[in-house]
């Protein structure tokens, strides 16, 4: 199985999560080669997302990748720790949907992906300032695009 | 040759849901397309971080709003996994039945616009008619037609009403009739075939590379269904097939959905047979709720069956343990206990008040179910407090829509509409 | 005029009566409420019985704008543009709590009630409103249209 192979090659430590999906922490510079290897067995990139550990961890963000192996009927989770202002490698040359998924992470967290062909906002609009899923973005801070007839909140 | 730029949407009659497609045209052919989403971004993930675990459930209804119960199910299963709760069998069967009803309504609501946008308005009316009967079943059990919040953490909200079987039989019969009519109108209709066969084709490699799951992946002939690959609930005890397509074009996507409706009806019928009959609710001595509360205030315990508010029907104490896990720390007490005993009151209070409530141990889970559009998974990170630290939805339609531009490039402008319709874009799930 | 049947009315109320039953609507459907909008429009509940069955898919031909579903800040300019494109007389129906107050979504992304963007005539509560509520609102709107001071003129 490719998992044992990459464990040895990249000397990854395995962690078991509550849901039984094998979880690996991977240093940022190894991400692309690791994913390239994993792709042999894990054909589908399910999801890319991030978590903001503001003030809880040394490096602020964790980018979380979920992969699915259709042949082996299993999933794997890979995490990369990213500090504020750091960039990580894009996977858009490996999986086509990585393009949009990474744009979403960029939009929501402001994490930049190096080498991404088209890194711009996807869910929000270009005028929007800040990144809403960061823990320091207030829940109710809206940024209207047009002049409103009345203030939104009292 | 002069090129033309054309903007379709975000408010466009054929774009049900808000999405914007900017296309560059050479005559009627699309040279380049750019898909802009996010017009329905409602900040679900951020809002969920500010709500307690129970309060998130109504938001999940509104993600994929054509199959709300499947979203409830995925979320509830994810939280249950964090907490380590076992759900009682009857609740599991009910989850399955109502999940499959949701899947049928999802597919019907996808097929309706396919027909409508190709000029077959009757199909729309037939599909919506069938959906009404299915919603009647939902309405009778859950109290709501669409946003039900029926599947709760630990079980389901209420047991089914007494006339459930009749309602269900009627709904299935009506759905079968509608499905037959839709087959008659569309499946071999030459105009429909011309507009859908060989259009919007996706190859298997592309489908995998784009992370397709669900009916859209299966229409390319790839056999993957979460219900079969990673069985949850009691799907492994049920006999059903996973319909596959061959070419991955618009017609196959339509056909796979039509066939899945039939399979879902088979699942419902089997589940209704396998599920044990619920207890007959006896109607002996009835006590008004306010009497019980008054007695409790005086430190007494008022015997007898409590008369509950009509919208609490199906949550009586005698059936409560059948539909909810028996873990008092994590589920709301039955109303009988709440009104009559101090412990019940305290438990209710604790679970509802902020700062207490459900507090799963720190950790993370990703739990998928087979949603209407494919693998629908919740990724939840808990930090041990009563609010989730991070909730993320793996939305199947997000990956699917990222392929739309490539699917329509090189085709005629008129093919945008059927291709888009066959993908079943749901704004709530796409933009969250 | 013995033996003849006749009606007397003012031009005003005649126009009001006519307008009331010839509502051309433009559905601005964005989210979950659209499901119930579909249900109200389809054969089961049949909004056509009340003279509002004709949907026009261009705002220039519509009288009533149905805003169905959540309006995000990203979409707000679009909604205002659509409203401005409609010709007088025009009415707006806010369909569902999201359009009325922002509903469940009290956050950065959602407009807290569409009356911050465009004027609204009828508010329909519910998340989503049941089709019966929609029909009720429609009747209320018709009443409002009938009673209103009608804008009309024979000259251009
Ligand atoms: S009011 Fe409720 S049902 Fe309607 S769009 Fe808003 S959230 Fe959806």
XYZ file of C-alpha atoms and ligand atoms in Angstrom:
750
model
C 0.000 0.000 0.000
C 1.219 3.437 -0.842
C 0.587 4.712 2.682
C 3.382 2.652 4.232
C 5.638 3.614 1.403
C 5.202 7.330 1.918
C 5.379 6.948 5.667
C 8.849 5.556 5.270
C 9.949 7.886 2.533
C 8.826 11.122 4.143
C 9.202 9.841 7.724
C 5.683 10.865 8.631
C 4.143 10.283 12.000
C 0.674 8.770 11.869
C -2.054 10.016 14.123
C -5.425 8.402 14.500
C -8.409 10.668 14.639
C -11.774 9.912 16.242
C -13.196 8.863 12.913
C -10.493 6.307 12.144
C -9.111 8.178 9.144
C -5.302 7.985 9.164
C -3.943 11.466 9.633
C -0.502 12.737 8.724
C 1.258 15.974 9.407
C 3.449 16.968 6.551
C 5.967 19.807 6.342
C 5.028 22.375 3.729
C 7.949 21.723 1.399
C 7.133 18.004 1.138
C 3.501 18.507 0.304
C 3.700 18.311 -3.446
C 5.927 15.225 -3.718
C 3.866 13.497 -1.044
C 0.610 14.172 -2.825
C 2.094 13.076 -6.107
C 2.914 9.718 -4.531
C -0.413 9.418 -2.802
C -2.277 10.084 -6.015
C -1.320 6.627 -7.256
C -3.761 5.076 -4.814
C -5.944 7.967 -3.818
C -7.548 9.037 -7.035
C -9.962 11.610 -5.704
C -9.169 14.838 -3.940
C -12.230 15.207 -1.770
C -11.614 18.436 -0.085
C -9.208 21.144 0.899
C -9.969 23.317 3.855
C -8.166 25.082 6.640
C -8.474 25.743 10.350
C -7.331 28.895 12.068
C -5.654 28.254 15.437
C -5.105 31.869 16.337
C -3.193 32.070 19.587
C -3.413 28.312 20.128
C -0.607 27.043 18.000
C 2.709 28.388 16.992
C 1.886 28.324 13.316
C -1.467 29.899 12.851
C -3.150 27.816 10.153
C -3.556 24.195 9.351
C -4.507 23.311 5.808
C -6.376 20.016 5.725
C -6.551 17.732 2.716
C -8.910 14.782 2.435
C -8.196 12.151 -0.169
C -10.301 9.192 -1.176
C -9.149 5.919 -2.607
C -11.913 4.337 -4.635
C -10.046 1.113 -5.232
C -8.846 0.686 -1.656
C -12.071 2.048 -0.173
C -10.391 4.311 2.304
C -9.694 7.926 3.016
C -6.648 9.716 4.262
C -6.126 13.117 5.806
C -3.011 15.191 5.343
C -2.343 18.362 7.278
C 0.112 21.101 6.661
C 0.941 23.777 9.187
C 1.186 27.211 7.679
C 2.228 30.367 9.453
C 0.790 33.752 8.693
C 2.145 35.115 5.420
C 3.622 31.757 4.404
C 2.826 30.183 1.084
C 2.234 26.565 0.245
C 2.385 24.612 -2.971
C -0.651 24.339 -5.183
C -2.019 20.970 -6.222
C -3.866 22.289 -9.245
C -1.578 20.417 -11.593
C -2.457 17.102 -9.906
C -6.210 17.438 -9.489
C -8.416 19.741 -11.466
C -10.776 20.598 -8.647
C -7.865 21.809 -6.519
C -8.095 25.032 -8.463
C -11.418 26.053 -6.963
C -10.827 24.480 -3.576
C -7.630 26.442 -3.129
C -9.326 29.618 -4.244
C -11.878 29.054 -1.514
C -9.193 28.599 1.138
C -7.493 31.744 -0.118
C -10.765 33.643 -0.037
C -11.744 32.535 3.444
C -8.349 32.435 5.173
C -5.958 34.428 3.037
C -3.521 31.556 2.636
C -1.675 31.854 -0.644
C -0.871 28.958 -2.905
C 2.330 29.226 -4.823
C 1.992 28.610 -8.547
C -1.787 28.681 -8.590
C -2.959 29.702 -12.065
C -5.798 31.978 -11.020
C -5.737 32.889 -7.355
C -8.592 35.308 -6.737
C -11.647 35.442 -4.535
C -14.339 32.909 -5.296
C -17.202 33.201 -2.822
C -16.822 36.842 -1.905
C -16.388 39.877 -4.079
C -13.147 41.605 -5.027
C -13.866 44.691 -2.898
C -14.148 42.620 0.275
C -11.391 43.312 2.760
C -10.101 40.677 5.108
C -10.803 36.974 5.291
C -13.977 36.010 7.132
C -13.084 32.582 8.470
C -10.093 33.913 10.331
C -10.858 33.910 14.004
C -10.166 37.629 14.314
C -12.743 38.610 11.714
C -15.937 39.687 13.533
C -19.006 37.639 12.662
C -21.197 40.611 11.920
C -18.834 42.916 10.115
C -20.450 43.329 6.736
C -19.063 45.257 3.813
C -21.907 46.439 1.584
C -21.154 47.017 -2.067
C -23.844 49.632 -2.581
C -25.201 52.437 -0.479
C -27.924 51.040 1.757
C -31.243 52.766 2.367
C -30.976 52.218 6.098
C -28.280 50.979 8.451
C -28.299 47.207 8.667
C -27.993 46.870 12.413
C -28.874 49.181 15.236
C -13.888 36.722 -36.814
C -15.292 38.988 -34.184
C -15.806 37.574 -30.754
C -18.705 38.411 -28.528
C -18.867 38.453 -24.780
C -22.097 37.318 -23.219
C -23.068 37.371 -19.620
C -25.541 34.808 -18.302
C -26.861 35.378 -14.812
C -26.725 35.792 -11.883
C -30.420 36.524 -12.248
C -31.407 34.635 -15.335
C -34.566 32.619 -16.003
C -32.672 29.474 -16.900
C -30.233 29.767 -14.039
C -32.278 28.431 -11.186
C -30.071 29.445 -8.377
C -27.659 32.278 -8.680
C -24.556 31.710 -10.687
C -22.937 33.811 -13.318
C -21.443 32.429 -16.499
C -19.413 34.732 -18.669
C -18.883 33.280 -22.099
C -16.824 34.324 -25.057
C -18.614 33.459 -28.264
C -17.607 32.837 -31.798
C -20.956 32.871 -33.541
C -22.894 30.450 -31.399
C -19.943 28.476 -30.187
C -18.442 29.043 -26.808
C -14.721 29.582 -26.947
C -14.129 30.354 -23.333
C -16.272 30.321 -20.238
C -15.790 31.709 -16.783
C -18.070 30.612 -13.974
C -18.554 32.975 -11.065
C -20.147 31.626 -7.896
C -20.666 32.905 -4.387
C -23.871 34.853 -4.867
C -25.514 32.794 -2.173
C -22.619 32.807 0.249
C -24.369 33.071 3.599
C -21.462 32.528 5.918
C -22.626 29.160 7.213
C -19.232 28.021 8.391
C -18.490 31.189 10.300
C -21.957 31.306 11.835
C -21.683 27.683 12.961
C -18.600 28.552 14.989
C -20.774 30.924 16.997
C -23.621 28.486 17.652
C -23.882 25.514 19.966
C -23.812 22.043 18.484
C -27.580 21.725 18.616
C -28.180 25.133 17.112
C -26.258 24.230 14.008
C -28.852 21.676 12.898
C -31.327 24.189 11.408
C -28.494 25.685 9.389
C -27.680 22.299 7.911
C -31.242 22.075 6.570
C -30.547 25.061 4.448
C -27.350 23.873 2.854
C -28.656 21.508 0.246
C -32.228 22.635 0.534
C -33.652 20.095 -1.868
C -32.595 17.243 0.398
C -32.360 18.799 3.862
C -32.577 15.538 5.774
C -29.427 14.153 4.231
C -27.557 17.206 5.479
C -29.025 16.768 8.944
C -27.972 13.154 8.818
C -24.367 13.887 7.900
C -24.048 16.521 10.600
C -25.718 14.422 13.283
C -23.566 11.423 12.424
C -20.432 13.544 12.609
C -21.294 14.892 16.065
C -22.328 11.450 17.248
C -18.975 10.123 16.168
C -17.240 12.816 18.193
C -19.364 11.986 21.202
C -19.362 8.236 20.647
C -23.127 7.777 20.783
C -24.984 4.726 19.511
C -28.323 5.460 17.933
C -31.229 3.052 18.597
C -32.347 0.844 15.686
C -35.755 2.377 15.148
C -34.214 5.807 14.819
C -31.742 4.426 12.304
C -34.518 2.967 10.187
C -36.417 6.213 10.350
C -33.310 8.117 9.332
C -32.973 5.838 6.381
C -36.579 6.145 5.276
C -36.625 9.898 5.524
C -33.185 10.233 4.014
C -34.359 8.311 0.983
C -37.510 10.417 0.722
C -35.196 13.376 0.644
C -33.131 11.803 -2.082
C -36.245 11.284 -4.187
C -37.334 14.878 -3.775
C -33.813 15.967 -4.631
C -33.809 14.043 -7.887
C -37.329 15.132 -8.744
C -36.386 18.736 -8.204
C -33.418 18.253 -10.485
C -35.430 16.587 -13.234
C -38.209 19.167 -13.135
C -36.046 22.048 -14.416
C -34.282 19.811 -16.961
C -37.648 19.304 -18.578
C -38.804 22.843 -18.083
C -35.742 24.419 -19.586
C -35.999 22.285 -22.673
C -39.574 23.370 -23.171
C -41.319 20.444 -21.492
C -43.190 22.323 -18.824
C -45.500 19.394 -18.104
C -42.572 17.449 -16.700
C -42.086 20.189 -14.181
C -45.695 19.947 -13.064
C -45.595 16.154 -12.763
C -42.388 16.165 -10.781
C -43.598 18.824 -8.393
C -46.867 16.982 -7.942
C -45.056 13.843 -6.832
C -42.929 15.926 -4.517
C -46.057 17.319 -2.853
C -47.164 13.830 -1.823
C -43.745 13.045 -0.427
C -43.728 16.302 1.451
C -47.091 15.383 2.934
C -45.372 12.450 4.632
C -42.630 14.719 5.885
C -45.161 17.248 7.023
C -47.141 14.711 9.028
C -44.058 13.360 10.779
C -41.729 16.272 11.150
C -44.098 19.210 11.185
C -42.463 20.976 8.276
C -42.407 20.531 4.560
C -38.909 21.514 3.694
C -36.668 22.653 6.502
C -37.480 19.887 8.919
C -34.492 19.628 11.292
C -35.853 16.157 11.885
C -32.638 14.265 12.432
C -31.162 15.295 15.744
C -27.987 14.458 17.544
C -28.713 11.071 19.118
C -31.695 10.095 17.053
C -34.660 11.656 15.357
C -37.080 14.270 16.552
C -40.281 12.236 16.727
C -41.798 8.904 15.942
C -44.021 8.536 12.899
C -47.759 9.248 13.169
C -50.270 6.408 13.115
C -51.339 6.895 9.515
C -47.747 6.905 8.368
C -47.960 3.692 6.369
C -50.977 4.808 4.397
C -49.422 8.174 3.670
C -46.196 6.573 2.577
C -47.945 4.060 0.336
C -49.922 6.798 -1.306
C -46.833 8.943 -1.800
C -44.917 6.057 -3.348
C -47.789 5.188 -5.653
C -48.066 8.791 -6.799
C -44.333 9.058 -7.285
C -44.315 5.871 -9.365
C -47.065 7.306 -11.499
C -45.206 10.558 -12.026
C -41.959 8.780 -12.789
C -43.760 6.645 -15.358
C -45.272 9.744 -16.930
C -41.953 11.534 -17.031
C -40.369 8.489 -18.677
C -43.158 8.539 -21.205
C -42.673 12.203 -21.950
C -38.909 12.440 -22.040
C -36.940 9.231 -22.124
C -37.529 8.451 -25.786
C -38.577 11.862 -26.950
C -36.489 12.700 -30.061
C -36.244 16.407 -29.238
C -35.092 15.669 -25.728
C -32.580 13.126 -27.006
C -31.181 15.588 -29.519
C -30.661 18.182 -26.838
C -29.084 15.880 -24.279
C -27.335 12.944 -25.972
C -23.641 13.542 -26.437
C -23.760 16.960 -24.813
C -21.876 17.950 -21.723
C -19.818 14.753 -21.878
C -17.378 14.065 -19.062
C -14.830 11.291 -19.323
C -14.094 9.046 -16.389
C -10.602 10.463 -15.879
C -11.898 13.990 -15.868
C -14.673 13.056 -13.487
C -12.177 11.642 -11.018
C -9.774 14.493 -11.448
C -12.541 16.955 -10.740
C -13.585 15.016 -7.658
C -17.041 14.091 -8.920
C -19.116 11.803 -6.750
C -22.738 10.741 -6.744
C -25.000 10.511 -9.785
C -22.711 12.650 -11.919
C -19.791 10.278 -11.401
C -21.992 7.226 -11.842
C -23.310 8.557 -15.133
C -19.804 8.052 -16.514
C -20.025 4.395 -15.562
C -17.882 4.536 -12.435
C -19.256 2.469 -9.599
C -18.968 4.453 -6.428
C -21.674 5.057 -3.897
C -20.965 5.865 -0.259
C -23.886 3.674 0.753
C -22.168 0.654 -0.811
C -18.506 1.485 -0.312
C -18.743 2.591 3.320
C -22.144 1.351 4.517
C -23.721 3.372 7.266
C -27.140 3.054 8.925
C -28.489 -0.304 7.715
C -27.699 0.028 4.034
C -25.790 -3.243 4.113
C -28.943 -5.103 5.089
C -30.927 -3.746 2.197
C -31.042 -4.983 -1.329
C -30.672 -2.163 -3.813
C -28.795 -1.423 -6.981
C -26.597 1.458 -7.983
C -27.629 2.553 -11.470
C -24.801 3.444 -13.819
C -24.603 5.391 -17.048
C -22.286 4.791 -19.965
C -21.278 7.998 -21.645
C -21.447 10.640 -18.970
C -23.574 13.031 -20.979
C -26.667 14.988 -20.025
C -28.981 12.159 -20.901
C -27.121 9.685 -18.730
C -27.244 12.029 -15.791
C -30.974 12.376 -16.248
C -31.399 8.611 -16.575
C -29.249 7.769 -13.547
C -31.350 10.090 -11.437
C -34.579 8.577 -12.719
C -33.362 5.089 -11.915
C -32.142 6.143 -8.501
C -35.604 7.346 -7.649
C -36.852 3.813 -8.231
C -34.091 2.326 -6.115
C -34.819 4.752 -3.311
C -38.440 3.683 -3.348
C -37.307 0.076 -3.061
C -35.160 0.988 -0.078
C -38.063 2.726 1.614
C -40.339 -0.262 1.115
C -37.809 -2.707 2.490
C -37.006 -0.470 5.418
C -40.674 -0.148 6.298
C -40.957 -3.914 6.381
C -37.822 -4.464 8.404
C -38.488 -1.727 10.909
C -40.316 -3.028 13.937
C -43.798 -1.752 14.494
C -43.885 1.117 16.903
C -45.847 0.755 20.104
C -49.505 1.671 19.969
C -49.903 4.842 21.906
C -52.622 4.391 24.489
C -54.997 7.170 25.211
C -56.027 6.515 28.840
C -55.901 9.151 31.479
C -54.634 12.438 30.122
C -53.141 15.177 32.233
C -52.798 18.730 31.030
C -49.215 19.955 30.981
C -49.867 22.919 33.229
C -51.324 20.620 35.921
C -48.177 18.528 35.915
C -45.999 21.618 36.141
C -48.067 23.010 38.974
C -47.870 19.770 40.908
C -44.129 19.652 40.358
C -43.768 23.153 41.740
C -45.428 21.945 44.891
C -43.008 19.043 45.005
C -45.536 16.425 43.933
C -45.521 14.038 41.041
C -48.678 14.006 38.968
C -49.351 10.497 37.579
C -50.885 9.814 34.198
C -50.162 10.397 30.573
C -49.231 13.932 29.754
C -51.148 15.834 27.149
C -48.537 17.315 24.871
C -48.783 20.211 22.555
C -49.742 18.911 19.071
C -46.377 19.837 17.629
C -44.680 17.544 20.120
C -46.591 14.505 18.903
C -44.406 11.457 18.487
C -42.087 12.529 21.309
C -44.050 10.919 24.145
C -41.999 9.295 26.834
C -43.146 5.809 25.879
C -41.541 6.098 22.454
C -38.734 8.483 23.276
C -36.179 5.805 24.070
C -36.901 4.163 20.707
C -35.997 7.226 18.708
C -33.301 8.799 20.865
C -30.093 7.377 22.221
C -30.159 6.663 25.950
C -27.415 9.044 26.966
C -29.010 11.601 29.237
C -25.944 13.790 29.179
C -26.300 14.466 25.496
C -29.981 14.469 24.658
C -32.855 16.582 25.829
C -35.081 14.843 28.370
C -38.591 13.859 27.271
C -41.123 16.571 27.948
C -42.854 14.460 30.609
C -39.707 14.538 32.711
C -39.102 18.172 31.999
C -42.510 19.179 33.313
C -42.646 16.870 36.294
C -39.213 16.400 37.772
C -36.416 18.597 38.964
C -33.732 16.455 37.329
C -35.435 16.721 33.970
C -35.633 20.447 34.328
C -31.975 20.777 35.227
C -30.888 18.545 32.380
C -32.903 20.506 29.881
C -31.597 23.794 31.203
C -28.007 22.629 31.127
C -28.193 21.380 27.585
C -29.806 24.523 26.288
C -27.921 27.217 28.162
C -24.788 28.526 26.565
C -21.558 27.512 28.136
C -22.902 24.100 29.117
C -24.615 21.928 26.572
C -23.077 19.319 24.422
C -19.366 19.308 24.822
C -17.662 16.702 22.676
C -14.059 15.869 23.515
C -11.438 17.732 21.536
C -10.735 16.128 18.211
C -11.762 16.112 14.624
C -14.005 14.006 12.422
C -14.940 13.770 8.802
C -18.156 11.863 8.241
C -19.651 11.486 4.786
C -23.013 10.260 3.607
C -24.344 9.798 0.117
C -26.129 13.054 -0.512
C -28.304 13.966 -3.435
C -25.296 15.150 -5.405
C -22.637 12.829 -4.103
C -20.388 12.461 -1.122
C -21.593 14.999 1.375
C -19.285 15.159 4.357
C -18.969 17.238 7.457
C -15.545 18.028 8.812
C -15.861 19.150 12.401
C -13.102 20.237 14.738
C -13.970 20.354 18.404
C -11.931 22.045 21.092
C -13.938 20.636 23.961
C -16.291 23.592 24.396
C -19.994 23.736 23.616
C -19.419 25.361 20.239
C -17.688 23.754 17.294
C -14.255 25.201 16.650
C -14.638 24.700 12.948
C -17.377 23.219 10.788
C -16.738 22.577 7.150
C -19.002 21.019 4.591
C -17.512 18.974 1.822
C -20.022 19.997 -0.796
C -20.228 17.574 -3.717
C -21.655 20.193 -6.012
C -18.668 22.480 -5.488
C -16.364 20.056 -7.226
C -18.940 19.412 -9.903
C -19.451 23.069 -10.700
C -15.719 23.620 -11.007
C -15.949 21.487 -14.141
C -18.803 23.420 -15.717
C -16.586 25.797 -17.663
C -14.709 22.943 -19.251
C -17.922 21.072 -19.999
C -19.513 23.873 -21.981
C -16.457 25.139 -23.828
C -16.647 24.213 -27.491
C -20.385 23.631 -27.401
C -23.250 25.793 -28.547
C -24.615 28.488 -26.328
C -27.971 26.724 -26.233
C -26.338 23.683 -24.635
C -25.373 25.634 -21.568
C -28.886 25.355 -20.226
C -29.423 21.562 -20.325
C -25.865 20.919 -19.162
C -26.248 23.248 -16.255
C -29.640 21.799 -15.343
C -28.399 18.222 -15.373
C -25.706 19.033 -12.814
C -28.288 20.028 -10.212
C -26.567 23.120 -8.921
C -27.812 23.985 -5.448
C -26.730 27.394 -4.287
C -26.918 26.706 -0.581
C -24.534 23.812 -0.863
C -22.268 25.392 -3.446
C -21.689 28.708 -1.724
C -22.553 27.759 1.874
C -82.385 54.055 -18.807
C -85.102 51.802 -17.616
C -84.523 48.080 -17.842
C -80.843 48.345 -18.687
C -78.076 46.786 -16.655
C -75.297 49.151 -15.940
C -72.427 49.697 -13.572
C -71.075 52.955 -12.388
C -67.560 53.231 -11.161
C -64.663 55.604 -11.146
C -61.844 55.126 -13.589
C -59.645 54.877 -10.559
C -61.282 51.828 -9.085
C -61.698 50.236 -12.480
C -57.981 50.415 -13.054
C -57.356 49.169 -9.556
C -59.585 46.181 -10.147
C -57.944 45.389 -13.458
C -54.431 45.697 -12.124
C -55.245 43.513 -9.170
C -55.974 40.511 -11.362
C -53.254 40.921 -13.920
C -50.108 40.579 -11.902
C -47.089 39.774 -14.029
C -44.440 38.654 -11.643
C -40.712 38.474 -11.851
C -39.334 35.791 -9.527
C -35.897 36.682 -8.203
C -35.198 33.226 -6.842
C -31.984 32.584 -4.996
C -32.318 29.984 -2.272
C -34.393 27.489 -0.315
C -37.532 29.591 -0.448
C -37.488 28.927 -4.170
C -38.605 25.369 -3.412
C -41.788 26.644 -1.843
C -42.144 29.209 -4.574
C -42.091 26.352 -7.070
C -44.663 24.503 -5.018
C -46.935 27.537 -4.912
C -46.621 28.007 -8.655
C -47.174 24.366 -9.631
C -50.502 22.625 -10.003
C -51.050 21.648 -6.375
C -51.425 25.147 -5.004
C -51.794 26.879 -8.336
C -51.106 30.563 -7.894
C -52.776 31.079 -11.275
C -56.167 30.922 -9.600
C -55.426 34.373 -8.200
C -54.385 35.995 -11.422
C -50.681 35.849 -10.768
C -49.702 32.835 -12.828
C -47.810 34.631 -15.514
C -44.128 34.858 -14.779
C -42.189 37.272 -16.925
C -38.541 36.603 -17.126
C -37.541 40.144 -17.768
C -38.022 42.838 -15.165
C -39.096 45.307 -17.848
C -42.388 43.490 -18.335
C -43.132 42.704 -14.727
C -45.278 44.464 -12.147
C -44.418 42.550 -9.030
C -40.936 41.558 -7.958
C -40.904 38.428 -5.826
C -37.631 38.358 -3.925
C -37.376 34.716 -2.944
C -34.490 33.644 -0.758
C -31.434 35.050 0.914
C -29.833 38.144 -0.578
C -26.139 38.356 0.097
C -24.081 41.493 -0.146
C -22.528 40.109 -3.273
C -25.955 39.925 -4.885
C -27.310 43.228 -3.577
C -26.278 45.400 -6.556
C -27.944 42.913 -8.889
C -31.211 43.074 -7.011
C -31.212 46.837 -7.022
C -30.488 46.886 -10.744
C -33.377 44.520 -11.414
C -35.680 46.703 -9.352
C -34.624 49.826 -11.187
C -35.288 48.165 -14.516
C -38.924 47.533 -13.707
C -41.413 50.046 -15.034
C -43.992 51.854 -12.883
C -46.280 50.847 -11.298
C -44.297 48.218 -9.434
C -44.540 46.337 -6.196
C -42.111 44.207 -4.228
C -42.825 41.124 -2.173
C -40.229 39.940 0.349
C -40.597 36.176 0.481
C -39.245 34.422 3.563
C -37.542 35.626 6.735
C -34.199 36.014 5.003
C -35.535 38.786 2.828
C -37.562 40.270 5.650
C -34.835 40.548 8.295
C -31.890 38.421 7.303
C -33.404 35.528 9.211
C -31.037 32.897 10.471
C -28.090 34.534 8.862
C -27.077 37.400 11.088
C -23.547 37.653 9.756
C -21.113 39.401 7.469
C -22.392 37.930 4.225
C -26.128 38.487 4.300
C -28.153 41.657 3.864
C -30.248 42.168 6.988
C -33.569 42.616 5.245
C -33.951 43.656 1.636
C -35.676 46.882 2.604
C -32.145 48.126 3.089
C -31.781 47.884 -0.667
C -35.207 48.426 -2.220
C -38.637 49.463 -0.905
C -40.891 46.544 0.004
C -44.698 46.324 -0.074
C -45.519 42.927 1.381
C -43.511 40.850 3.821
C -44.087 37.097 3.984
C -42.758 35.489 7.165
C -41.705 31.869 7.364
C -38.574 29.921 6.715
C -39.722 28.971 4.139
C -43.336 30.216 4.122
C -45.874 27.526 3.320
C -47.683 27.973 0.009
C -50.854 28.915 1.871
C -49.019 31.852 3.399
C -47.865 32.866 -0.035
C -51.399 32.857 -1.377
C -52.548 34.848 1.618
C -49.852 37.409 0.978
C -50.842 37.588 -2.641
C -54.421 38.393 -1.705
C -53.185 41.094 0.646
C -51.079 42.545 -2.117
C -54.071 42.576 -4.436
C -56.071 44.425 -1.828
C -53.281 46.933 -1.528
C -53.106 47.386 -5.286
C -56.849 47.913 -5.499
C -56.941 50.540 -2.775
C -53.906 52.439 -3.899
C -54.029 55.749 -5.667
C -53.558 54.592 -9.236
C -50.954 56.244 -11.327
C -52.246 56.599 -14.864
C -52.438 59.100 -17.614
C -53.885 59.256 -21.098
C -51.141 61.433 -22.412
C -47.664 60.247 -23.008
S -36.101 32.298 4.725
Fe -35.357 30.281 5.309
S -36.019 28.956 3.652
Fe -36.126 31.056 2.899
S -34.201 31.450 1.895
Fe -34.005 32.126 4.007
S -33.146 30.357 5.074
Fe -33.968 29.627 3.140
